[in-house]
PDB file of C-alpha atoms in Angstrom:
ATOM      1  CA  UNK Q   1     -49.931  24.652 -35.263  1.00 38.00           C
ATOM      2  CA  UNK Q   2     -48.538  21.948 -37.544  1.00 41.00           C
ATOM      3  CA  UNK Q   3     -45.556  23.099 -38.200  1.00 41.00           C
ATOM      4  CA  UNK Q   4     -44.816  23.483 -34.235  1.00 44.00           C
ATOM      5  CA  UNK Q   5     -45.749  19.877 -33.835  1.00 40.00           C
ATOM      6  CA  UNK Q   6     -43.688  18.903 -36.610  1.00 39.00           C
ATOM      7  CA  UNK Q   7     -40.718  21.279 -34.840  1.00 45.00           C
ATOM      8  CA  UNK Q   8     -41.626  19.201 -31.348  1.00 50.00           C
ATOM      9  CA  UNK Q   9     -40.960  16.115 -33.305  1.00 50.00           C
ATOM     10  CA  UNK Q  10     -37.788  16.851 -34.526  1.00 55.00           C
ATOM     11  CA  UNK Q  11     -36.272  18.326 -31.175  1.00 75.00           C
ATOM     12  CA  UNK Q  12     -37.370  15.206 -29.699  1.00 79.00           C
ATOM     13  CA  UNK Q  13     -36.087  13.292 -31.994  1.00 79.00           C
ATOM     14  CA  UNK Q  14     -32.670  14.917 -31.982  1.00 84.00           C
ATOM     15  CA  UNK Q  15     -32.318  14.164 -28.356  1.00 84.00           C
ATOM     16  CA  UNK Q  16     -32.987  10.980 -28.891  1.00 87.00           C
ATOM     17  CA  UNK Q  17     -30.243  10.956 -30.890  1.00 89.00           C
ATOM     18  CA  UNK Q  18     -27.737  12.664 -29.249  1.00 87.00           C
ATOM     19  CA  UNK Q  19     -28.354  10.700 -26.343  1.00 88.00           C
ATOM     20  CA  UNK Q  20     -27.302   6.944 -27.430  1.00 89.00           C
ATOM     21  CA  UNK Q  21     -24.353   8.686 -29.412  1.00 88.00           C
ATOM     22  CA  UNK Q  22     -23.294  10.051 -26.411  1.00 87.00           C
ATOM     23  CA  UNK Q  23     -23.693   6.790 -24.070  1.00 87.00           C
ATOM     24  CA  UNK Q  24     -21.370   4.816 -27.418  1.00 87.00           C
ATOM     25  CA  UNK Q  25     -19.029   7.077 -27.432  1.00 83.00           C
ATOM     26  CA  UNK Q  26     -18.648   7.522 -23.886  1.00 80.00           C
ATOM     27  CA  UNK Q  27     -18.873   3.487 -22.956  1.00 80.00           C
ATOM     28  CA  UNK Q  28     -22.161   3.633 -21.338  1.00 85.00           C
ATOM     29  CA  UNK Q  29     -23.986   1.233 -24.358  1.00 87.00           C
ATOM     30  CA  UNK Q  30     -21.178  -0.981 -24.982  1.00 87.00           C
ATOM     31  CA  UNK Q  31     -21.203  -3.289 -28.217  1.00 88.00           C
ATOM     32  CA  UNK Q  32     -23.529  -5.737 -28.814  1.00 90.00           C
ATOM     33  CA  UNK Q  33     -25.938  -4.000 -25.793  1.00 92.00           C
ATOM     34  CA  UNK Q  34     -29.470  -3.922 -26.616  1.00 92.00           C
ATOM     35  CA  UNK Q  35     -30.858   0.026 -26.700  1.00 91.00           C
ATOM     36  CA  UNK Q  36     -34.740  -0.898 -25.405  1.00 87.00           C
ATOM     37  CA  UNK Q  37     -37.340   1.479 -26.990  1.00 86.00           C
ATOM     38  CA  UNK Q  38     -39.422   1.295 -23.706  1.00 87.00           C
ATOM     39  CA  UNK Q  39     -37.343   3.082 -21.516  1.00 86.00           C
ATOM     40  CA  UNK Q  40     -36.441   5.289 -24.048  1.00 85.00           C
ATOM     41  CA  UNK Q  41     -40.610   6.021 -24.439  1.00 83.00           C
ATOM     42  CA  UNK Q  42     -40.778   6.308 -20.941  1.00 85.00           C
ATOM     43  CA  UNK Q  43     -37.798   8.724 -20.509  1.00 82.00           C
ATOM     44  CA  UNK Q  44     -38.943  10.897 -23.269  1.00 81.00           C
ATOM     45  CA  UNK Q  45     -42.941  10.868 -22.766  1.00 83.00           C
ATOM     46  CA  UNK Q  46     -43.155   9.842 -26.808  1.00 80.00           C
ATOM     47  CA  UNK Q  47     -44.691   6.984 -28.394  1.00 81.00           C
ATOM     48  CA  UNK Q  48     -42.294   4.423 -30.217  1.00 81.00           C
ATOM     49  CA  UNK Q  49     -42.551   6.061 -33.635  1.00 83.00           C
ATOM     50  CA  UNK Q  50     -39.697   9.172 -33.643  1.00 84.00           C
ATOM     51  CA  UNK Q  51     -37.619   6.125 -31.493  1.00 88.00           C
ATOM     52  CA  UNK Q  52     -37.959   3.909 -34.488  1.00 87.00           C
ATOM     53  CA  UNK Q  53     -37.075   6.691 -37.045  1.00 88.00           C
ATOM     54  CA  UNK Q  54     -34.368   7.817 -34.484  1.00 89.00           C
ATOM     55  CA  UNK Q  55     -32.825   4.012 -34.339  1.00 91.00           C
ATOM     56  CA  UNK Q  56     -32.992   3.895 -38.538  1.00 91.00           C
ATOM     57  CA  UNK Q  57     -31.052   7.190 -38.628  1.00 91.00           C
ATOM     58  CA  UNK Q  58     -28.110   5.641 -36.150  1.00 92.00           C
ATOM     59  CA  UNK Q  59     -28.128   2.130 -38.217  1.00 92.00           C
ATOM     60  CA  UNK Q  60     -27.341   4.370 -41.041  1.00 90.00           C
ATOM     61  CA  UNK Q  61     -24.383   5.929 -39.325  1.00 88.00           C
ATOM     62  CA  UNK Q  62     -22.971   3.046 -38.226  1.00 88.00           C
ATOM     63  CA  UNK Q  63     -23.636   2.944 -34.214  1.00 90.00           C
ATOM     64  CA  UNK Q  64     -26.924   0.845 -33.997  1.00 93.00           C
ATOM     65  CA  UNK Q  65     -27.648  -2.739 -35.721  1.00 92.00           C
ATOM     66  CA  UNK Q  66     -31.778  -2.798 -36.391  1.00 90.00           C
ATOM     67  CA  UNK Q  67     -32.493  -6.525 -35.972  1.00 88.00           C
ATOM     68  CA  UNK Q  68     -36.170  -7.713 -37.190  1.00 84.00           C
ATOM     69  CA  UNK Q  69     -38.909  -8.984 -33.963  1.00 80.00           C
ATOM     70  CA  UNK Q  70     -35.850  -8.122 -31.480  1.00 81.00           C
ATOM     71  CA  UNK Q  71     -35.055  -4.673 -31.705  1.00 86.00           C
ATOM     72  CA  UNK Q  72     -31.904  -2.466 -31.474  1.00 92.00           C
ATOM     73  CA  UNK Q  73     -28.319  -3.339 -30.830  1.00 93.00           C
ATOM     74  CA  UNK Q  74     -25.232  -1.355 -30.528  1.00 92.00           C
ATOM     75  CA  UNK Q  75     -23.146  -2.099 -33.434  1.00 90.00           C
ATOM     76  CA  UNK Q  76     -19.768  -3.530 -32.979  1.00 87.00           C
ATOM     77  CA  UNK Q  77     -16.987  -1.622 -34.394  1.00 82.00           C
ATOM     78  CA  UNK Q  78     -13.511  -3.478 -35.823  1.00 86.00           C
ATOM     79  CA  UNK Q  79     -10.031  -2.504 -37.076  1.00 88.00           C
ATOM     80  CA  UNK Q  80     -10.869  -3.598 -40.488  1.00 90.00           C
ATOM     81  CA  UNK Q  81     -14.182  -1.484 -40.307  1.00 89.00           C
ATOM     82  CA  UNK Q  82     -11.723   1.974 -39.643  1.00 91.00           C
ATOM     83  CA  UNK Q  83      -9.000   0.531 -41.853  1.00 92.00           C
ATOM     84  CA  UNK Q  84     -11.265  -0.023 -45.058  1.00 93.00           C
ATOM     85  CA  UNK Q  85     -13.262   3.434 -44.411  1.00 93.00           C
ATOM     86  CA  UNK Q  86     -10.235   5.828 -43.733  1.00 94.00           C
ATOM     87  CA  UNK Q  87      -8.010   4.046 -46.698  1.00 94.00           C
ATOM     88  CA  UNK Q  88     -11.244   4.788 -48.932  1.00 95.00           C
ATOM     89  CA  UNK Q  89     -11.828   7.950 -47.700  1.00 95.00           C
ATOM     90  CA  UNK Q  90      -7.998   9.167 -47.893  1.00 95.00           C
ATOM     91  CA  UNK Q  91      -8.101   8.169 -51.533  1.00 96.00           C
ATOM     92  CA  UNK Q  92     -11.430  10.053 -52.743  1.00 97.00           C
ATOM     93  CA  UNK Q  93     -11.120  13.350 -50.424  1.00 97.00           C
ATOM     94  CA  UNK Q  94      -7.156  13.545 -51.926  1.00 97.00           C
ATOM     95  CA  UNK Q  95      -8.128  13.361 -55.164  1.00 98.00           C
ATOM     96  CA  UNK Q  96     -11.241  16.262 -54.421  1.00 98.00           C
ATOM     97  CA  UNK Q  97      -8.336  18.396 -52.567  1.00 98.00           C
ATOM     98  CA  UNK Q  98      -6.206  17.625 -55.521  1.00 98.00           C
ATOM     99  CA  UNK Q  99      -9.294  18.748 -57.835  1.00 98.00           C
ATOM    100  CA  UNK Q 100     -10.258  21.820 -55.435  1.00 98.00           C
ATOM    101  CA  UNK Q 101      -6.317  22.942 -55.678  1.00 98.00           C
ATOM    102  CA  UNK Q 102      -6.718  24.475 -58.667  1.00 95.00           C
ATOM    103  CA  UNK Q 103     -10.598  25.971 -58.665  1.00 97.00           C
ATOM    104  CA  UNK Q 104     -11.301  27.560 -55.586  1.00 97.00           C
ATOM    105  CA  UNK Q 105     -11.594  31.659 -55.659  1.00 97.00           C
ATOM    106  CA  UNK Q 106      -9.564  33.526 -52.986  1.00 97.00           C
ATOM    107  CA  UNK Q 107     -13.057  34.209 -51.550  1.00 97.00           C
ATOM    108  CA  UNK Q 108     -13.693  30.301 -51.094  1.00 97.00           C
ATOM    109  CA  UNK Q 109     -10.454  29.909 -49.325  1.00 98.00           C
ATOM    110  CA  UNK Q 110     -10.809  32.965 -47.358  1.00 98.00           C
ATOM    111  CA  UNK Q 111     -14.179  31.305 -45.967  1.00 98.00           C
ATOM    112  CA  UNK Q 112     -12.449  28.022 -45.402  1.00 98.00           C
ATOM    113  CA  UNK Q 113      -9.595  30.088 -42.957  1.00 98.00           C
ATOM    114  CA  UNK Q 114     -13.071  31.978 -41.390  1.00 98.00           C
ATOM    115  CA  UNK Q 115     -14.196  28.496 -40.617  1.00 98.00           C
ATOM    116  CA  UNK Q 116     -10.502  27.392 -39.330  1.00 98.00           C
ATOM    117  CA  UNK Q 117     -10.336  29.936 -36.802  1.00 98.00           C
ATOM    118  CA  UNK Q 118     -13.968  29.196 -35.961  1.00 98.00           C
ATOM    119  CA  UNK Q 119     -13.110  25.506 -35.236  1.00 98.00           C
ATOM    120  CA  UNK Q 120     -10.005  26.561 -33.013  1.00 98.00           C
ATOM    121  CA  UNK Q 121     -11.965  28.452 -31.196  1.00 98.00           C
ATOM    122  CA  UNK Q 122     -13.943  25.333 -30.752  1.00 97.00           C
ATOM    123  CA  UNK Q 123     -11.148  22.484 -30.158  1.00 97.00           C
ATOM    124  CA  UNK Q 124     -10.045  25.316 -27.123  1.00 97.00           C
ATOM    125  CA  UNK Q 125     -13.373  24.751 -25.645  1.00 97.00           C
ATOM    126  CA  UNK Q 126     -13.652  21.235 -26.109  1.00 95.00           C
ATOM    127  CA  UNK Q 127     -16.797  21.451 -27.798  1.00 95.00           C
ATOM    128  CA  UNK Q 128     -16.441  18.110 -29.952  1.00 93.00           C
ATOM    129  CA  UNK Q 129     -20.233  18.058 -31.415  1.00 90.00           C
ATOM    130  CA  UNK Q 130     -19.530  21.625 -32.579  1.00 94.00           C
ATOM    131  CA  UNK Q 131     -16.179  20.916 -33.629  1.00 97.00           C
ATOM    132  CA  UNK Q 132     -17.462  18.043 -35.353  1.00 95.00           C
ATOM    133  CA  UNK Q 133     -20.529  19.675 -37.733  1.00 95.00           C
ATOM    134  CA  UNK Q 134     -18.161  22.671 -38.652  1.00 97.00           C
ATOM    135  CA  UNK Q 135     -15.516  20.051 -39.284  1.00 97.00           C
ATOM    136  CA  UNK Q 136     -17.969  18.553 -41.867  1.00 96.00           C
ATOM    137  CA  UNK Q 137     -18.747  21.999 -43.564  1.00 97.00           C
ATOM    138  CA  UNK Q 138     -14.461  22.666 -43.878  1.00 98.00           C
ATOM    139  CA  UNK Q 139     -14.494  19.535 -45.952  1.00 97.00           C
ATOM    140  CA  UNK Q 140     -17.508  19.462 -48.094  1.00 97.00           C
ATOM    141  CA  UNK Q 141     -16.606  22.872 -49.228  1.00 97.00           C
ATOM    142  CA  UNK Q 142     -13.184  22.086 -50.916  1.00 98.00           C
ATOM    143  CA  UNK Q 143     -14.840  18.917 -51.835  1.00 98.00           C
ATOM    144  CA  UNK Q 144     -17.524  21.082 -53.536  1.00 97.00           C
ATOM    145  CA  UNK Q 145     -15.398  23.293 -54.959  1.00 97.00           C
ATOM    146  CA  UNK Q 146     -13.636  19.959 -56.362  1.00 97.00           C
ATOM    147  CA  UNK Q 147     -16.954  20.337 -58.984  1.00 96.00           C
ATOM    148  CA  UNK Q 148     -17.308  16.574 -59.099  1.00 97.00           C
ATOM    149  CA  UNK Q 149     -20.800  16.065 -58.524  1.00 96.00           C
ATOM    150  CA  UNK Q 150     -20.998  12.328 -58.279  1.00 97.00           C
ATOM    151  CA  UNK Q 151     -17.502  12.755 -56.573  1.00 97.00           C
ATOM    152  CA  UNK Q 152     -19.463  14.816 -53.412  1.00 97.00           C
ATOM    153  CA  UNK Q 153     -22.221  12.187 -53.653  1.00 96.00           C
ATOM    154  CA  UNK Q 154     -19.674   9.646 -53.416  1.00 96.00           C
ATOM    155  CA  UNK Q 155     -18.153  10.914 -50.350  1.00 96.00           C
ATOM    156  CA  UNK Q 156     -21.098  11.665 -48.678  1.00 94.00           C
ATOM    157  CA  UNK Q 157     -23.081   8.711 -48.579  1.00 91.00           C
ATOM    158  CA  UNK Q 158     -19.461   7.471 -47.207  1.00 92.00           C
ATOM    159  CA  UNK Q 159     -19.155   9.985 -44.373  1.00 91.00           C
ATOM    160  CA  UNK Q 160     -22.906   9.653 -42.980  1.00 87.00           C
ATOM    161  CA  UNK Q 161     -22.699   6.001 -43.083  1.00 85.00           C
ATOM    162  CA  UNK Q 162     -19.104   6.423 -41.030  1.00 87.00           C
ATOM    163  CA  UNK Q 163     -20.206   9.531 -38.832  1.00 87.00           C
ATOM    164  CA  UNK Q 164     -19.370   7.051 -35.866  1.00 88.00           C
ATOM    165  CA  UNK Q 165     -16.072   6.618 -36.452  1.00 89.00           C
ATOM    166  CA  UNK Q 166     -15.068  10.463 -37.522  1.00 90.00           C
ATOM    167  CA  UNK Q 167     -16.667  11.377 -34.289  1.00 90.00           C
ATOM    168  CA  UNK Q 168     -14.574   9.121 -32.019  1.00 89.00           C
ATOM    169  CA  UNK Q 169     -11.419  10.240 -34.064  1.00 91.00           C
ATOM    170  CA  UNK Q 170     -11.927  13.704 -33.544  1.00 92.00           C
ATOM    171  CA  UNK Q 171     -12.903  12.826 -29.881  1.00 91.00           C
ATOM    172  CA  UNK Q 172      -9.520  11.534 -28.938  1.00 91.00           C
ATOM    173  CA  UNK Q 173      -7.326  13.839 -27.043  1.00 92.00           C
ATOM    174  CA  UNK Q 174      -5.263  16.186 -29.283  1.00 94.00           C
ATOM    175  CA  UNK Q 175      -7.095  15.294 -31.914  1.00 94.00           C
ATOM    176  CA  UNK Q 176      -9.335  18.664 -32.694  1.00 96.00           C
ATOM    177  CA  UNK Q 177      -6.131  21.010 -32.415  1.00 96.00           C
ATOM    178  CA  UNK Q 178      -3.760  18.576 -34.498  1.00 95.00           C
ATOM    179  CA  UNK Q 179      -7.039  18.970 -37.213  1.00 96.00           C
ATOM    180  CA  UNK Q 180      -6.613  22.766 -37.438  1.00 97.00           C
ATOM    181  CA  UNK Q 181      -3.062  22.313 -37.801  1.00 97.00           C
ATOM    182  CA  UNK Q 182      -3.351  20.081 -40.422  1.00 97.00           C
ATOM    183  CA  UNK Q 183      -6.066  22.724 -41.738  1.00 98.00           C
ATOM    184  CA  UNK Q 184      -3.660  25.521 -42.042  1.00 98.00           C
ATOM    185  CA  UNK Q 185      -1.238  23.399 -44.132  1.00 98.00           C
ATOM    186  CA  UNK Q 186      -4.120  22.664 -46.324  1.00 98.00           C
ATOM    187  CA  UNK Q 187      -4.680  26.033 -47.376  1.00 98.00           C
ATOM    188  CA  UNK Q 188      -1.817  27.021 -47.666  1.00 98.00           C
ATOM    189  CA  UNK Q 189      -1.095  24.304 -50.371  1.00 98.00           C
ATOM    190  CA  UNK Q 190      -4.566  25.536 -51.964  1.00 98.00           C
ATOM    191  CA  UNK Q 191      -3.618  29.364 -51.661  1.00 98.00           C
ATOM    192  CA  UNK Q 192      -0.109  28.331 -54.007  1.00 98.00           C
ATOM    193  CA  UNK Q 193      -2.611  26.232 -56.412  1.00 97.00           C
ATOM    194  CA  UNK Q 194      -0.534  22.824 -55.384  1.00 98.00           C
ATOM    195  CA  UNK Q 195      -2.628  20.447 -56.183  1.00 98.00           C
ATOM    196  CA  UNK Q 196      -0.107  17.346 -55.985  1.00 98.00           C
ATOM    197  CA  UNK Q 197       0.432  18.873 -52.046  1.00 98.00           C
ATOM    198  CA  UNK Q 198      -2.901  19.140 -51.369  1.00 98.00           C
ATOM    199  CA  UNK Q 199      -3.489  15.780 -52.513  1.00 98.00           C
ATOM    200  CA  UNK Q 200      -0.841  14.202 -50.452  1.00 97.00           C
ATOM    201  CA  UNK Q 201      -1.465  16.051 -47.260  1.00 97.00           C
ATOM    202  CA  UNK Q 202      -5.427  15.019 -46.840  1.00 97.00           C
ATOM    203  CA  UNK Q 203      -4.148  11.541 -48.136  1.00 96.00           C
ATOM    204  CA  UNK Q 204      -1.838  11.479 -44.902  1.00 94.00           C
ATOM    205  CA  UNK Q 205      -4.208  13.287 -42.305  1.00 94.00           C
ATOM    206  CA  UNK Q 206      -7.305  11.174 -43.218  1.00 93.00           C
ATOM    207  CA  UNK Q 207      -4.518   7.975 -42.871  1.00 91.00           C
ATOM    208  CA  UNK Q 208      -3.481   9.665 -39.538  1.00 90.00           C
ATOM    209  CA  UNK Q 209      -6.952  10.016 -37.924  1.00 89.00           C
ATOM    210  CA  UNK Q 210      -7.512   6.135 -38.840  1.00 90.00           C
ATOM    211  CA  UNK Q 211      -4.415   4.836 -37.056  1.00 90.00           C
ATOM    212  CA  UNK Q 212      -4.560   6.919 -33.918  1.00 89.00           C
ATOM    213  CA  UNK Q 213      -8.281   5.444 -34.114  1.00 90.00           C
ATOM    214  CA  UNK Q 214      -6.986   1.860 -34.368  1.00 90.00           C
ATOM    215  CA  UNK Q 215      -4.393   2.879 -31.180  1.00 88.00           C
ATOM    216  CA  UNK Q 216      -7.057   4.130 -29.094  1.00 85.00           C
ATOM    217  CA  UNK Q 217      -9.298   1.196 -29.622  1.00 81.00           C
ATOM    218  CA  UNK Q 218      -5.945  -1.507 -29.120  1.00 80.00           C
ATOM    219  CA  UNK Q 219      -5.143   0.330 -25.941  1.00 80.00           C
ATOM    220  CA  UNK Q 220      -8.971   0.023 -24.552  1.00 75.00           C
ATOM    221  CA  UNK Q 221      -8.602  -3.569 -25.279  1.00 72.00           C
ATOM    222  CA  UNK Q 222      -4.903  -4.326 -23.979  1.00 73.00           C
ATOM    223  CA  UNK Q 223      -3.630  -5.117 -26.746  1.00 68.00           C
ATOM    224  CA  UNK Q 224      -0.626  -4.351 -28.682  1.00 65.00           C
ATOM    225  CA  UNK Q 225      -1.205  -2.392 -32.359  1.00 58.00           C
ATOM    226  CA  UNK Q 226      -0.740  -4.998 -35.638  1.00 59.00           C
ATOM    227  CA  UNK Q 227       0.587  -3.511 -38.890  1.00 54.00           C
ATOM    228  CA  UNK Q 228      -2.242  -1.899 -40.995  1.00 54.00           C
ATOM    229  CA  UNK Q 229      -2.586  -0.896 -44.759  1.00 47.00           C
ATOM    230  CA  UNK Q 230      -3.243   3.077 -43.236  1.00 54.00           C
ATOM    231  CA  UNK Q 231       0.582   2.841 -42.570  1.00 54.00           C
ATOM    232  CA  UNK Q 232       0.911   2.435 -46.029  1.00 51.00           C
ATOM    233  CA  UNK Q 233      -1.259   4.985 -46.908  1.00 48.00           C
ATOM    234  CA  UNK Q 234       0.263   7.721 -44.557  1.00 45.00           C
ATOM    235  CA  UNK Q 235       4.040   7.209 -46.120  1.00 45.00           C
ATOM    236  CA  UNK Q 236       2.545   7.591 -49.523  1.00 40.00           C
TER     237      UNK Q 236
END
């Protein structure tokens, strides 16, 4: 009985969650909009509590600000926010592929083209929450196989506090099938043990992601692109 209320919990909680990331990404809670934990307890049938535990989880991946005796904002995203995250994120998961070039068994990379074809299937559909959680495994596996533990930790705690912006970069049109593309290139560099190629092609396709990120969010607002240090990064 307690571990089906502990289940109920969870499911509810996970709704809760996939609810306001849904209404960011889609527009419907804009930045700086206040997410009110009454209607959300009134919409669910729950107390407050799995709310509150629901809001700390999104603060920590970067869509909700938490502010003491007023509650929960959406957080308001800038280009400096995707250029810092993406330049440090190009950097570390180059240096993993780099790393994972020359120790992954044929079986690992076999599993990482099973997981390839898995997320085409996916970016055909559309399915972008999918696409995005298989996404995740593809690159903590060759990160893994990297055997850097504090490396993984490293770019882990990065990702999850970031998941906002992956998920709006993989949510841009084109974006999930240019991702297996740049997949297949991948493994092909780590079937031929080329670590420098491997390096320089997640270096380029994390700097990639970030600027067509940057585009999108210029175009919403109107405004023309400025020069940014991912440009740099992608002609590396």
């Amino acid at each position: 009985m307690r571990k089906k209320l502990v289940d109920s919990h969870l499911t509810l909680r996970e709704k809760i969650l996939e609810t306001i990331r849904e209404a960011i990404l889609k527009g419907s809670l804009k930045p700086g909009e206040k997410v009110a934990e009454p209607e959300l307890a009134e919409r669910f049938g729950i107390s407050r509590t799995p709310i509150r535990e629901a809001f700390r989880q999104l603060e920590s991946e970067g869509y909700l600000t938490v502010i003491p005796r007023k509650g929960a904002v959406v957080a308001s995203l800038s280009e400096r926010d995707v250029e810092e995250f993406y330049a440090i994120k190009s950097v570390l998961e180059g240096y993993a592929a780099r790393m994972a070039a020359e120790r992954l068994s044929d079986k690992e990379i076999e599993r990482l083209e099973v997981i390839n074809d898995r997320l085409e299937k996916l970016a055909r559909e559309g399915d972008v929450k999918s696409f995005f959680r298989v996404h995740s495994d593809f690159h903590e596996s060759f990160i893994r196989a990297a055997g850097n533990e504090k490396l993984l930790e490293l770019i882990s705690q990065l990702l999850l506090k970031f998941n906002r912006l992956r998920m709006a970069s993989l949510s841009l049109p084109g974006r999930m099938e240019v991702s297996v593309q740049e997949h297949r290139k991948l493994l092909e560099a780590f079937k031929a043990r080329d670590g420098e190629l491997a390096e320089s092609l997640v270096t380029k396709t994390a700097a990639f992601g970030g600027q067509q990120l940057i585009q999108s969010m210029a175009q919403k607002e109107g405004r023309p692109v400025e020069g940014s240090i991912l440009q740099q990064v992608g002609d590396v």
